[in-house]
Coordinates of C-alpha atoms and ligand atoms in Angstrom, one line a residue:
Chain A
M1 CA -48.1 90.4 -20.8
F2 CA -47.8 88.5 -23.9
S3 CA -51.8 87.9 -24.2
N4 CA -52.2 91.6 -23.1
I5 CA -50.5 92.7 -26.2
Q6 CA -52.5 90.2 -28.2
R7 CA -55.6 91.9 -26.9
F8 CA -54.8 94.9 -27.5
L9 CA -53.1 94.8 -30.9
P10 CA -56.4 94.7 -32.6
C11 CA -57.5 97.7 -31.1
L12 CA -53.9 99.6 -32.4
L13 CA -54.4 98.5 -35.8
L14 CA -57.9 99.8 -35.9
I15 CA -56.8 102.7 -34.3
L16 CA -54.0 103.6 -36.9
L17 CA -56.1 102.6 -39.9
V18 CA -58.7 105.1 -38.7
S19 CA -56.5 107.7 -38.0
G20 CA -54.9 106.7 -41.4
C21 CA -58.1 107.5 -43.2
D22 CA -58.0 110.7 -41.7
L23 CA -54.8 111.7 -42.6
F24 CA -55.9 110.8 -46.3
G25 CA -59.2 112.4 -45.9
G26 CA -58.3 114.5 -49.0
N27 CA -59.4 111.6 -51.3
D28 CA -63.0 111.3 -50.0
D29 CA -63.3 115.6 -50.3
P30 CA -61.6 117.3 -53.2
E31 CA -60.7 121.1 -52.4
E32 CA -60.8 124.7 -54.0
G33 CA -57.6 125.7 -55.8
V34 CA -56.7 129.1 -57.2
V35 CA -56.0 130.2 -60.6
G36 CA -54.8 133.1 -62.1
V37 CA -54.0 134.0 -65.8
S38 CA -50.9 135.4 -67.1
F39 CA -50.3 137.1 -70.8
E40 CA -47.1 136.6 -72.4
H41 CA -46.3 138.2 -76.0
Y42 CA -44.7 136.5 -78.8
G43 CA -43.3 137.3 -82.2
N44 CA -42.2 134.2 -84.1
E45 CA -41.7 132.1 -80.9
Q46 CA -39.5 135.1 -79.5
I47 CA -40.8 137.1 -76.4
V48 CA -41.6 140.6 -77.4
T49 CA -39.3 143.3 -75.8
L50 CA -40.9 146.8 -76.7
E51 CA -38.6 148.8 -79.2
Q52 CA -35.8 146.2 -79.3
S53 CA -36.6 142.6 -80.3
S54 CA -37.1 142.2 -84.4
H55 CA -39.3 140.0 -85.8
Q56 CA -40.9 139.1 -89.3
S57 CA -44.1 139.4 -91.0
E58 CA -45.4 137.0 -93.3
A59 CA -45.2 139.7 -95.7
G60 CA -41.5 139.9 -95.9
H61 CA -41.0 142.6 -93.5
S62 CA -38.7 143.0 -90.1
F63 CA -40.5 145.0 -87.8
T64 CA -40.3 146.1 -84.1
V65 CA -43.0 146.8 -81.6
T66 CA -43.5 149.9 -79.8
L67 CA -46.9 149.8 -78.4
L68 CA -49.0 146.9 -77.4
E69 CA -52.1 147.2 -75.5
Y70 CA -55.6 145.4 -75.4
I71 CA -58.8 144.5 -73.8
V72 CA -60.2 141.0 -73.4
T73 CA -63.5 140.5 -71.5
D74 CA -65.8 137.7 -70.3
I75 CA -62.7 135.5 -69.0
A76 CA -63.9 132.4 -67.9
L77 CA -63.0 128.5 -67.3
T78 CA -65.3 125.8 -68.3
H79 CA -65.6 122.7 -66.2
E80 CA -65.7 119.2 -67.4
D81 CA -69.6 119.1 -66.6
G82 CA -70.2 121.9 -68.5
T83 CA -70.2 124.8 -66.1
V84 CA -68.9 127.8 -66.9
V85 CA -66.9 129.7 -64.0
S86 CA -66.0 133.8 -64.4
L87 CA -62.7 134.7 -63.4
K88 CA -63.2 138.1 -64.5
G89 CA -65.3 140.9 -66.5
S90 CA -62.8 142.5 -68.2
H91 CA -59.1 142.8 -68.3
Y92 CA -56.7 145.6 -69.7
V93 CA -53.0 144.5 -70.7
N94 CA -50.2 147.0 -71.5
K95 CA -46.9 145.2 -72.5
D96 CA -45.4 148.3 -70.9
N97 CA -46.8 147.6 -67.9
P98 CA -45.9 144.4 -65.6
D99 CA -48.8 145.1 -63.4
T100 CA -51.3 144.4 -66.0
W101 CA -50.0 140.8 -67.4
T102 CA -51.9 139.1 -64.9
I103 CA -55.3 138.4 -63.8
A104 CA -54.9 137.7 -59.9
S105 CA -55.5 134.5 -58.4
I106 CA -59.5 133.4 -58.0
T107 CA -60.7 130.6 -55.6
I108 CA -62.3 128.1 -57.8
A109 CA -64.2 125.0 -57.2
P110 CA -62.3 121.6 -57.3
G111 CA -62.5 119.2 -60.3
T112 CA -61.2 119.3 -64.3
Y113 CA -61.3 122.5 -66.3
T114 CA -61.0 121.7 -69.9
S115 CA -61.2 125.3 -71.5
L116 CA -60.2 128.8 -70.7
S117 CA -62.4 131.4 -72.7
F118 CA -62.4 135.3 -73.4
R119 CA -63.4 137.5 -75.9
F120 CA -61.0 139.7 -77.7
G121 CA -62.3 143.2 -77.8
I122 CA -65.6 143.9 -76.1
E123 CA -69.1 142.6 -77.7
G124 CA -70.9 145.4 -79.6
S125 CA -73.4 146.4 -77.3
E126 CA -71.6 146.7 -74.2
N127 CA -68.8 148.3 -75.8
V128 CA -69.8 151.9 -74.2
F129 CA -67.0 154.1 -73.0
G130 CA -67.4 154.5 -69.4
A131 CA -68.3 150.9 -68.7
L132 CA -65.0 149.6 -67.8
E133 CA -62.6 150.4 -64.9
R134 CA -62.0 154.1 -64.9
T135 CA -58.2 154.3 -65.1
L136 CA -56.4 156.7 -67.1
A137 CA -54.9 153.7 -69.4
V138 CA -58.1 152.3 -69.8
D139 CA -60.0 155.5 -70.5
N140 CA -57.2 156.4 -73.2
M141 CA -58.3 153.2 -75.1
I142 CA -61.2 155.6 -76.2
W143 CA -62.8 155.4 -79.4
P144 CA -64.2 157.9 -80.4
M145 CA -67.7 158.4 -82.1
M146 CA -66.8 160.2 -85.4
M147 CA -67.5 159.0 -88.5
P148 CA -66.2 156.9 -90.2
M149 CA -64.4 155.5 -87.4
G150 CA -67.6 155.2 -85.0
D151 CA -71.5 155.3 -85.5
G152 CA -71.7 159.0 -84.8
T153 CA -73.6 157.9 -81.5
T154 CA -71.5 156.8 -78.7
E155 CA -67.9 156.4 -77.8
R156 CA -66.8 153.1 -77.1
Y157 CA -63.2 151.7 -76.8
H158 CA -60.4 150.1 -79.0
Y159 CA -59.8 146.4 -78.7
M160 CA -56.3 146.5 -79.4
R161 CA -53.5 149.4 -80.3
F162 CA -50.6 147.4 -81.6
E163 CA -48.0 149.7 -83.2
G164 CA -44.3 149.7 -84.3
R165 CA -41.9 150.3 -87.1
Y166 CA -40.8 148.1 -90.0
G167 CA -38.0 148.1 -93.0
T168 CA -35.7 151.1 -92.6
D169 CA -38.1 153.9 -91.7
G170 CA -41.8 152.7 -92.1
T171 CA -44.3 152.5 -89.3
F172 CA -47.2 151.0 -88.5
R173 CA -50.7 151.5 -86.4
I174 CA -52.8 148.5 -86.0
H175 CA -56.1 149.8 -84.3
N176 CA -58.7 147.2 -83.9
G177 CA -61.8 148.1 -82.7
P178 CA -66.1 148.6 -83.6
S179 CA -65.2 150.6 -86.8
G180 CA -68.1 152.0 -88.2
G181 CA -70.3 151.0 -85.4
G182 CA -69.5 147.2 -86.5
D183 CA -68.5 144.3 -84.0
Y184 CA -64.8 143.0 -85.1
S185 CA -64.6 141.5 -81.5
F186 CA -64.1 137.9 -81.3
P187 CA -64.5 134.9 -79.0
V188 CA -61.4 132.6 -78.2
S189 CA -61.7 129.5 -76.6
L190 CA -58.4 127.6 -75.7
P191 CA -58.4 123.6 -74.5
I192 CA -56.6 123.3 -71.2
D193 CA -56.0 120.5 -68.9
L194 CA -56.4 121.6 -65.3
E195 CA -57.0 119.8 -62.4
I196 CA -58.2 121.6 -59.2
D197 CA -57.8 119.8 -55.8
G198 CA -56.5 122.3 -53.3
N199 CA -53.9 123.4 -55.7
S200 CA -52.7 126.9 -57.0
E201 CA -52.3 127.2 -60.8
T202 CA -51.4 130.1 -63.4
I203 CA -52.4 129.6 -67.1
Q204 CA -50.4 131.4 -69.4
V205 CA -52.2 132.8 -72.2
D206 CA -49.5 133.4 -75.4
M207 CA -50.5 136.1 -78.1
H208 CA -48.5 135.4 -81.1
L209 CA -48.2 139.2 -83.0
D210 CA -46.7 137.7 -86.2
Q211 CA -50.3 135.8 -86.5
W212 CA -52.4 139.0 -86.6
L213 CA -49.9 139.6 -89.7
T214 CA -51.2 136.5 -91.5
G215 CA -53.6 133.3 -91.5
P216 CA -55.5 133.7 -93.4
N217 CA -54.9 137.1 -94.9
V218 CA -51.1 138.4 -95.1
W219 CA -51.2 141.6 -93.8
D220 CA -48.6 144.1 -95.3
F221 CA -48.0 147.1 -93.6
T222 CA -47.5 149.0 -96.8
D223 CA -51.0 148.4 -97.7
Y224 CA -52.6 149.7 -94.6
G225 CA -52.3 153.3 -92.8
M226 CA -55.2 153.9 -90.5
I227 CA -57.5 151.4 -90.3
M228 CA -59.9 152.8 -87.6
G229 CA -62.5 153.8 -90.5
N230 CA -61.6 150.8 -92.5
P231 CA -64.4 147.9 -91.5
G232 CA -62.7 145.7 -94.3
A233 CA -59.4 146.0 -92.4
Q234 CA -61.0 145.1 -89.4
A235 CA -62.7 142.1 -90.5
L236 CA -59.3 140.8 -92.2
L237 CA -57.8 141.3 -88.8
Q238 CA -60.8 139.8 -86.7
A239 CA -60.0 136.6 -89.5
N240 CA -56.8 136.4 -88.5
G241 CA -57.1 136.7 -84.6
S242 CA -58.1 133.2 -84.7
T243 CA -54.7 131.8 -84.7
V244 CA -53.3 134.5 -82.4
F245 CA -53.9 133.4 -78.7
A246 CA -53.2 130.0 -77.2
V247 CA -52.2 128.5 -74.0
K248 CA -48.9 127.2 -73.1
N249 CA -49.4 123.5 -71.4
Chain B
M1 CA -54.8 184.8 -3.1
T2 CA -53.1 188.1 -4.5
A3 CA -54.3 189.4 -7.4
I4 CA -51.3 188.5 -9.4
V5 CA -51.6 185.0 -8.2
K6 CA -55.4 185.1 -9.4
V7 CA -54.2 186.6 -12.9
S8 CA -51.6 183.9 -13.3
L9 CA -53.9 181.1 -12.6
L10 CA -56.6 182.4 -15.0
L11 CA -53.8 183.0 -17.7
L12 CA -52.7 179.0 -17.0
L13 CA -55.9 177.9 -17.6
I14 CA -56.6 179.7 -20.6
C15 CA -53.4 178.7 -21.9
T16 CA -54.1 175.1 -21.1
G17 CA -57.4 175.2 -22.5
C18 CA -55.8 177.0 -25.7
D19 CA -53.0 174.0 -25.9
S20 CA -55.6 171.0 -25.3
S21 CA -57.9 172.6 -28.0
R22 CA -54.9 172.8 -30.4
M23 CA -53.9 169.0 -29.7
D24 CA -57.2 167.7 -29.9
S25 CA -58.2 169.5 -33.4
T26 CA -57.4 166.7 -36.3
P27 CA -57.5 168.3 -39.8
T28 CA -60.8 168.8 -41.6
P29 CA -60.5 166.1 -44.8
V30 CA -61.7 167.5 -47.9
I31 CA -63.1 165.2 -50.4
L32 CA -62.5 166.5 -54.0
E33 CA -65.0 166.8 -56.3
I34 CA -64.3 164.9 -59.4
P35 CA -65.6 165.5 -62.6
A36 CA -67.7 162.6 -64.2
S37 CA -66.1 162.4 -67.5
F38 CA -62.3 162.2 -65.5
P39 CA -60.6 158.8 -64.8
V40 CA -60.4 157.7 -61.1
L41 CA -58.3 160.3 -58.7
E42 CA -55.6 158.3 -56.6
I43 CA -54.6 159.9 -53.4
P44 CA -51.7 158.8 -51.6
Q45 CA -52.6 157.3 -48.3
D46 CA -49.9 159.0 -46.3
N47 CA -51.0 162.2 -47.4
P48 CA -54.7 162.7 -47.6
L49 CA -56.2 166.1 -48.6
T50 CA -57.1 168.3 -45.5
E51 CA -58.3 171.9 -45.5
E52 CA -55.6 173.0 -43.5
G53 CA -52.9 171.2 -45.7
I54 CA -54.5 172.8 -48.7
A55 CA -54.5 176.2 -47.2
L56 CA -50.8 175.9 -46.2
G57 CA -49.7 174.5 -49.6
R58 CA -51.4 177.4 -51.2
T59 CA -49.8 179.9 -49.4
L60 CA -46.2 178.1 -49.8
F61 CA -47.0 177.9 -53.5
F62 CA -47.4 181.7 -53.6
D63 CA -44.5 182.5 -51.2
P64 CA -40.7 183.4 -52.4
I65 CA -39.6 182.0 -49.0
L66 CA -38.8 178.9 -50.6
S67 CA -35.9 180.7 -52.9
I68 CA -32.6 181.5 -51.8
D69 CA -33.0 185.7 -52.3
S70 CA -36.9 185.6 -51.5
T71 CA -38.0 186.8 -55.2
V72 CA -38.9 183.7 -56.4
A73 CA -41.6 181.7 -55.6
C74 CA -43.3 178.7 -57.4
A75 CA -45.9 180.8 -58.3
S76 CA -43.6 183.1 -60.6
C77 CA -43.1 180.5 -63.1
H78 CA -46.8 179.0 -62.7
E79 CA -48.8 182.1 -62.6
P80 CA -52.9 181.6 -62.1
A81 CA -53.2 183.9 -65.1
S82 CA -51.4 181.6 -67.4
A83 CA -53.1 178.4 -66.0
F84 CA -50.3 177.9 -63.7
S85 CA -47.6 178.4 -66.7
D86 CA -45.8 181.7 -67.4
P87 CA -46.1 183.8 -70.7
L88 CA -42.1 183.2 -71.1
A89 CA -40.2 180.5 -73.3
F90 CA -37.8 179.7 -70.7
S91 CA -38.6 180.8 -67.1
Q92 CA -36.8 183.3 -65.3
G93 CA -35.6 182.1 -61.9
V94 CA -33.1 183.1 -59.1
D95 CA -30.1 182.7 -61.3
G96 CA -30.7 182.6 -65.2
V97 CA -33.6 181.0 -66.9
T98 CA -34.6 177.5 -67.2
T99 CA -33.7 175.4 -70.3
R100 CA -37.3 174.2 -70.5
N101 CA -40.6 175.9 -70.9
S102 CA -42.7 176.1 -67.8
M103 CA -45.5 173.3 -67.7
P104 CA -48.9 174.5 -66.6
I105 CA -50.5 172.9 -63.3
I106 CA -53.3 171.8 -64.6
N107 CA -55.4 168.1 -62.9
V108 CA -52.0 166.9 -62.0
G109 CA -53.1 165.0 -59.6
W110 CA -54.1 162.4 -62.3
M111 CA -50.6 162.5 -63.5
E112 CA -48.3 159.4 -63.2
T113 CA -45.3 161.0 -63.9
L114 CA -44.1 164.5 -64.0
F115 CA -41.8 166.9 -65.7
W116 CA -41.3 167.1 -69.9
D117 CA -39.1 163.9 -69.3
G118 CA -41.2 162.1 -66.4
R119 CA -38.4 162.3 -64.0
A120 CA -40.9 162.4 -61.0
M121 CA -43.0 160.0 -60.0
S122 CA -45.7 162.0 -58.1
V123 CA -46.4 165.6 -57.0
E124 CA -45.1 165.1 -54.0
E125 CA -41.7 164.3 -55.2
Q126 CA -42.1 167.0 -57.9
A127 CA -42.4 169.5 -55.2
L128 CA -39.2 168.7 -53.3
K129 CA -37.2 169.7 -57.4
P130 CA -37.3 173.3 -57.7
V131 CA -36.1 174.4 -54.4
E132 CA -32.3 173.0 -54.9
N133 CA -32.6 173.6 -58.7
E134 CA -29.8 176.1 -59.0
V135 CA -31.6 177.9 -61.4
E136 CA -34.9 177.9 -60.1
M137 CA -35.0 178.8 -56.5
G138 CA -31.3 177.9 -55.7
E139 CA -32.1 177.5 -52.0
R140 CA -31.0 174.6 -49.3
W141 CA -33.6 172.9 -48.0
D142 CA -32.1 172.9 -44.4
Q143 CA -32.1 176.5 -45.2
V144 CA -35.8 176.8 -46.0
V145 CA -36.7 174.8 -42.8
K146 CA -35.0 177.1 -40.6
K147 CA -36.6 180.1 -42.2
I148 CA -40.0 178.2 -41.9
K149 CA -39.5 177.2 -38.4
R150 CA -38.9 180.8 -37.4
H151 CA -41.7 182.5 -39.4
A152 CA -44.7 184.3 -37.7
V153 CA -47.1 182.4 -39.2
Y154 CA -45.9 179.1 -40.7
P155 CA -45.3 177.0 -37.7
A156 CA -49.0 177.3 -36.4
M157 CA -50.0 176.4 -39.7
F158 CA -48.0 173.4 -39.9
D159 CA -49.3 172.2 -36.6
D160 CA -53.0 172.9 -37.7
A161 CA -52.0 170.7 -41.1
F162 CA -50.2 167.9 -39.6
P163 CA -50.5 168.0 -35.8
S164 CA -47.3 167.0 -33.8
Q165 CA -44.9 166.4 -36.8
S166 CA -41.6 168.2 -37.2
I167 CA -41.3 170.6 -40.4
T168 CA -39.6 168.7 -42.8
P169 CA -39.0 169.0 -46.9
E170 CA -41.2 166.2 -47.2
L171 CA -43.9 167.7 -45.1
I172 CA -43.6 171.1 -47.4
A173 CA -43.7 168.9 -50.2
K174 CA -46.8 167.1 -48.9
A175 CA -48.8 170.4 -48.2
I176 CA -47.7 172.0 -51.7
A177 CA -49.3 168.4 -53.6
Q178 CA -52.4 168.9 -51.6
Y179 CA -52.7 172.2 -53.0
E180 CA -51.7 171.1 -56.6
R181 CA -54.6 168.2 -56.6
T182 CA -57.4 170.8 -56.0
L183 CA -56.2 172.6 -59.6
I184 CA -58.6 170.9 -61.6
S185 CA -59.9 172.2 -64.6
A186 CA -63.6 170.7 -66.0
D187 CA -65.4 173.6 -66.7
S188 CA -64.5 174.4 -70.3
K189 CA -67.2 175.3 -73.2
Y190 CA -66.1 171.8 -74.2
D191 CA -67.1 170.3 -70.9
R192 CA -70.3 172.2 -71.0
F193 CA -71.2 171.1 -74.6
R194 CA -70.7 167.4 -73.7
A195 CA -73.0 168.0 -71.0
G196 CA -75.3 169.2 -73.3
E197 CA -75.2 172.9 -71.3
A198 CA -73.7 174.8 -74.5
T199 CA -73.4 174.4 -78.5
L200 CA -70.4 174.7 -80.5
T201 CA -70.2 176.7 -83.6
E202 CA -70.2 175.1 -87.0
Q203 CA -66.2 175.6 -87.0
E204 CA -65.9 174.4 -83.4
I205 CA -67.4 171.3 -84.8
L206 CA -65.4 170.8 -87.8
G207 CA -62.3 171.2 -85.4
M208 CA -63.3 168.7 -83.2
N209 CA -64.2 166.0 -85.9
L210 CA -60.4 166.9 -87.1
F211 CA -58.9 166.5 -83.5
F212 CA -61.0 163.2 -83.1
N213 CA -60.8 161.5 -86.6
E214 CA -57.8 160.0 -88.0
R215 CA -57.1 162.8 -90.6
G216 CA -56.4 165.3 -87.8
D217 CA -55.6 162.8 -85.4
C218 CA -54.9 164.5 -82.1
F219 CA -57.2 162.3 -79.8
H220 CA -54.5 159.3 -79.6
C221 CA -52.1 161.2 -77.4
H222 CA -54.2 164.3 -76.3
G223 CA -57.2 162.0 -75.6
T224 CA -59.2 161.2 -72.8
A225 CA -60.9 163.7 -70.3
L226 CA -57.4 164.9 -69.5
F227 CA -56.6 165.8 -72.9
T228 CA -53.1 164.1 -72.3
D229 CA -52.5 160.4 -72.0
N230 CA -49.8 161.2 -69.7
R231 CA -47.3 159.2 -71.8
Y232 CA -44.0 160.1 -73.7
H233 CA -43.5 160.5 -77.2
N234 CA -41.7 162.1 -80.3
N235 CA -44.0 163.9 -82.1
G236 CA -41.5 164.9 -84.9
L237 CA -40.2 168.4 -83.5
D238 CA -36.4 167.6 -85.0
E239 CA -34.8 165.2 -87.0
Y240 CA -31.9 165.3 -84.6
P241 CA -33.3 166.3 -81.0
E242 CA -30.6 168.4 -79.3
D243 CA -32.7 168.0 -76.0
L244 CA -32.7 164.0 -75.4
G245 CA -35.9 164.1 -73.2
L246 CA -36.7 160.9 -71.8
A247 CA -33.6 159.1 -72.8
A248 CA -32.0 161.6 -70.4
I249 CA -33.7 159.6 -67.7
T250 CA -34.0 155.8 -69.1
N251 CA -30.7 155.8 -71.0
H252 CA -32.5 153.9 -73.6
P253 CA -31.4 155.7 -77.2
T254 CA -34.9 154.6 -78.0
D255 CA -36.5 157.4 -76.1
A256 CA -34.3 159.9 -77.6
G257 CA -36.8 163.3 -78.1
K258 CA -39.7 162.0 -76.2
F259 CA -41.4 164.4 -74.3
K260 CA -44.2 164.0 -72.3
T261 CA -47.4 164.9 -73.7
P262 CA -49.1 168.4 -72.5
T263 CA -52.4 168.9 -71.7
L264 CA -54.6 170.6 -74.0
R265 CA -56.9 171.9 -71.5
N266 CA -56.4 175.8 -71.1
I267 CA -53.6 175.6 -74.4
E268 CA -55.1 179.1 -75.2
Y269 CA -53.3 180.4 -72.0
T270 CA -50.1 178.9 -72.0
A271 CA -47.8 180.2 -74.8
P272 CA -45.4 179.7 -76.2
Y273 CA -45.7 176.1 -76.8
M274 CA -43.5 172.7 -76.9
H275 CA -40.9 171.8 -74.5
D276 CA -38.7 174.5 -75.8
G277 CA -41.5 177.1 -76.2
R278 CA -40.8 177.4 -80.1
F279 CA -44.1 178.3 -81.2
E280 CA -45.4 181.2 -80.1
T281 CA -49.2 180.5 -81.4
L282 CA -51.8 177.9 -81.9
E283 CA -51.7 178.6 -85.6
E284 CA -48.0 177.8 -85.7
V285 CA -48.5 174.8 -83.8
V286 CA -51.4 173.6 -86.2
E287 CA -49.4 174.2 -89.2
F288 CA -46.5 172.4 -87.6
Y289 CA -48.7 169.3 -87.2
N290 CA -50.0 169.8 -90.9
S291 CA -46.8 169.9 -92.5
G292 CA -43.8 170.0 -90.3
T293 CA -43.3 167.0 -88.4
K294 CA -39.9 165.5 -89.5
Y295 CA -39.0 161.8 -89.4
S296 CA -36.6 160.8 -87.1
E297 CA -35.7 157.0 -85.6
T298 CA -37.7 157.5 -82.4
I299 CA -40.7 159.3 -84.0
D300 CA -43.9 158.2 -82.9
P301 CA -45.8 155.6 -85.2
L302 CA -49.1 157.7 -84.9
L303 CA -47.3 160.4 -86.7
G304 CA -45.4 158.3 -89.3
N305 CA -43.2 158.8 -91.6
R306 CA -43.0 162.9 -92.8
R307 CA -46.8 162.8 -92.8
Q308 CA -48.8 165.8 -94.4
I309 CA -52.4 165.9 -93.7
N310 CA -53.1 168.7 -96.2
L311 CA -55.4 170.9 -94.2
S312 CA -57.0 173.4 -95.8
E313 CA -57.0 177.2 -94.4
E314 CA -60.3 176.6 -93.5
E315 CA -59.4 173.2 -91.8
K316 CA -56.7 174.6 -89.8
A317 CA -58.6 177.4 -88.3
A318 CA -61.1 175.3 -87.0
L319 CA -58.7 173.0 -85.1
V320 CA -57.6 176.3 -83.3
A321 CA -61.1 177.6 -82.8
Y322 CA -61.7 174.0 -81.4
L323 CA -58.5 174.0 -79.1
K324 CA -59.5 177.3 -77.7
T325 CA -63.2 175.7 -76.4
L326 CA -61.0 173.8 -73.9
S327 CA -60.1 177.0 -72.1
D328 CA -61.6 177.2 -68.7
P329 CA -61.6 181.0 -67.6
G330 CA -62.8 180.4 -64.3
F331 CA -59.5 178.4 -63.6
L332 CA -57.6 181.4 -63.8
S333 CA -58.9 183.1 -61.3
T334 CA -60.5 180.7 -58.6
H335 CA -57.4 180.2 -56.7
Ligands
CU401 CU1 -56.7 154.2 -82.7

């Protein structure tokens, strides 16, 4: 009896080891995961509530937001080996519609991803009306061709409509887009530290609205009315855009 | 066999023949032709368009049977000749007049919310409202269903459109909604101009430029091929709005005086204008946007603070001329 056990013990151990290896087999074969993106909106680190929350501009005005909608394109992740994985071609966000706040999860290869990138707005030659999804909300982002707002040839899209109230009875409207046919969209690349191995993750992108109004250019609401035909103003906003987005880690 | 038996048998055969053919017949699907300039049209899965459903909806829409005393139909306040609106500031119902101006029914299939204050979330939901509205049709739904069930023609029409479903208010609303989705207007002079099939006059082009540039600035709200953003704005009619509009539905004071942006298609045929019909003519409307918008806490930022755009007489006339290029005369007669 005893000798029998002695004889079987190595076999048993072997079986245990082998099955053990199988159980932890994931170590050898990293698995695909899923990634989604969500957009959140802040003013001075406080979450924006339309018509409600009050924020402060660098120029010294308190303001509330009545409308916030924008388009981002070429949303992608960069793998540490340099490969770029596209998540979505274009995405429309409207603060008033929670359905638009997230990009649905996409299955991606395992590994380490080091940045999330997208373009704020739509790159010059690709910004042609009708090219994006044809929902009423996206169609409503139309940028007419009329001079001096457009270039007199084609209808395009706004990148953003950001409107609100300031002071006692002031109103502002920041409409970014291809003023005079120019391209004021800009690339955004945000460092991330994302390990994918069978897991499911959501990357939260924060838009800091107060940053549209400063860094480097202080934007005073009283200086600007309608800016769709004002390429100079568009260039200032494009520059300020560099500090608008961040990823919550 | 006696002759009587033979005839009875024949009759029976014919009858069962009829019956089985009725049971087999499924409604004929209809695919709407969507104008290329329009956004996508979403049709609810539980109410696909069919020839029989649309025909039934059309009949119901024009039939006063839905009202308590058989005097008022949907079409009484939504007349084809007025682009499915009516020429009154407030519409005549079975008991007095409505508190708001009748809205035209144009391209409503694309509208995510309906009524001046957005209280209906679909054409189906909207179509349920007028019957029990005391001013408009003043009838009880159970009475309507009774009248329709014992009607000479409707039971068969319902059976054709919605085989083996019992007649309910919801089914009546579905049929009307199907018909309303076919009320597409996309053949105005302006549409033809965009398609390269018509030319605009110099005056109309001046008006178009004002409409779409930041000076006139109409397109931000009356934009897209629908000429409405289907959103709610306070366009500055009153400093202290009497009718709270959207705010009465949402209970947010920040929505006071906000109303649904009306489409400007066929605007020439839908006078008087605004939710209370306060303006008789398009000239008055243009003068209002030129110099009459009033500041209030909820005014839309697009219209800013006591905006004055200082249009010349020539420019005002041009804007009106442009608005009239949105008329689609065929729309008034094809139904
Ligand atoms: Cu704009």
